[in-house]
Every structure is written in C-alpha cells, then in structure tokens.
C-alpha cells in the first residue's frame, strides 16, 4: 500500500544505517526501516496512511534532534 514515512537520514554505510534505525526506533517508539537504494541506505520511520500523522512524527523527530528529516511517499506495511 502506498503511504507515508519520515526519512530521518540517508547513509552509505549499512551498519551505520541499521544502528541509527535501532536507536531511532527506541527513541520514537515505532518501527524504523532501512531501505536500500543503490549505494544508499535510507532510514525511514513509521507506516502512515494519513500524511498528517507523518507530519506530526516529522515534527517530533526534529525535536529529538533528527534535523533535516522529511515526509516521503513509500510502500508501507499496513497493520491489521
């Protein structure tokens, strides 16, 4: 399903991206994904159908020090 996530960072190092994802998941209290695209590993938080919820997460992430994060459209996992 197409939805929204918050991209926290993009890195060239898979291990660093996984470490960031683990830390962010604990700090934000939700699932954080590492998406591989070419030589980049994109760290994206959440699975939102509603863009407004993703924007709220972006604001919360920014307040926790994830500067420069933004809302992206992505394939998301829908909870049933």
Short mmCIF file of C-alpha atoms in Angstrom, two decimals:
data_model
loop_
_atom_site.label_atom_id
_atom_site.label_comp_id
_atom_site.label_asym_id
_atom_site.label_seq_id
_atom_site.Cartn_x
_atom_site.Cartn_y
_atom_site.Cartn_z
CA UNK A 1 0.00 0.00 0.00
CA UNK A 2 1.28 3.50 -0.78
CA UNK A 3 1.54 5.70 2.26
CA UNK A 4 3.95 7.92 4.13
CA UNK A 5 7.10 7.60 6.20
CA UNK A 6 9.56 10.07 7.67
CA UNK A 7 13.05 9.86 6.24
CA UNK A 8 15.48 10.51 9.06
CA UNK A 9 18.73 10.13 7.15
CA UNK A 10 20.47 8.54 4.14
CA UNK A 11 23.85 6.88 4.62
CA UNK A 12 26.39 4.97 2.53
CA UNK A 13 27.16 2.56 5.38
CA UNK A 14 24.62 -0.25 6.01
CA UNK A 15 25.81 -0.93 9.58
CA UNK A 16 25.58 2.76 10.49
CA UNK A 17 22.08 2.92 8.98
CA UNK A 18 20.96 -0.14 10.97
CA UNK A 19 22.40 1.33 14.17
CA UNK A 20 20.62 4.63 13.52
CA UNK A 21 17.37 2.76 12.81
CA UNK A 22 17.65 0.79 16.06
CA UNK A 23 18.33 3.96 18.08
CA UNK A 24 15.56 5.91 16.35
CA UNK A 25 13.07 3.09 16.88
CA UNK A 26 13.74 3.16 20.60
CA UNK A 27 13.60 6.95 20.82
CA UNK A 28 10.48 7.32 18.68
CA UNK A 29 8.72 4.18 19.92
CA UNK A 30 7.84 2.82 16.49
CA UNK A 31 9.18 0.72 13.65
CA UNK A 32 12.06 2.22 11.67
CA UNK A 33 13.00 0.75 8.30
CA UNK A 34 16.30 0.68 6.40
CA UNK A 35 15.64 0.90 2.65
CA UNK A 36 18.49 0.03 0.29
CA UNK A 37 18.65 2.09 -2.92
CA UNK A 38 21.85 1.66 -4.87
CA UNK A 39 24.74 2.53 -2.58
CA UNK A 40 22.50 4.43 -0.14
CA UNK A 41 20.65 3.16 2.92
CA UNK A 42 17.64 5.31 3.75
CA UNK A 43 16.43 5.29 7.34
CA UNK A 44 12.65 5.81 7.39
CA UNK A 45 10.26 5.81 10.34
CA UNK A 46 6.63 4.81 10.53
CA UNK A 47 3.90 3.43 8.31
CA UNK A 48 1.17 6.03 7.82
CA UNK A 49 -1.86 6.15 5.54
CA UNK A 50 -2.57 9.72 6.70
CA UNK A 51 0.05 12.33 5.71
CA UNK A 52 -0.89 14.49 8.73
CA UNK A 53 0.26 11.71 11.09
CA UNK A 54 3.58 11.53 9.25
CA UNK A 55 3.97 15.31 9.59
CA UNK A 56 3.40 15.01 13.35
CA UNK A 57 6.13 12.36 13.52
CA UNK A 58 8.46 14.59 11.48
CA UNK A 59 7.96 17.40 13.99
CA UNK A 60 8.58 15.04 16.92
CA UNK A 61 11.69 13.58 15.26
CA UNK A 62 13.03 17.09 14.59
CA UNK A 63 12.53 17.99 18.27
CA UNK A 64 14.57 14.89 19.20
CA UNK A 65 17.48 16.04 17.04
CA UNK A 66 16.80 14.39 13.68
CA UNK A 67 17.46 17.64 11.80
CA UNK A 68 16.53 17.80 8.15
CA UNK A 69 14.10 14.86 8.19
CA UNK A 70 11.13 14.98 5.83
CA UNK A 71 7.95 13.14 4.88
CA UNK A 72 8.25 10.76 1.91
CA UNK A 73 5.78 8.64 -0.03
CA UNK A 74 6.68 4.95 0.25
CA UNK A 75 5.34 1.39 0.23
CA UNK A 76 4.18 0.87 3.79
CA UNK A 77 3.21 -2.06 5.97
CA UNK A 78 -0.45 -1.91 6.94
CA UNK A 79 -1.26 -3.21 10.41
CA UNK A 80 -4.29 -5.49 10.51
#
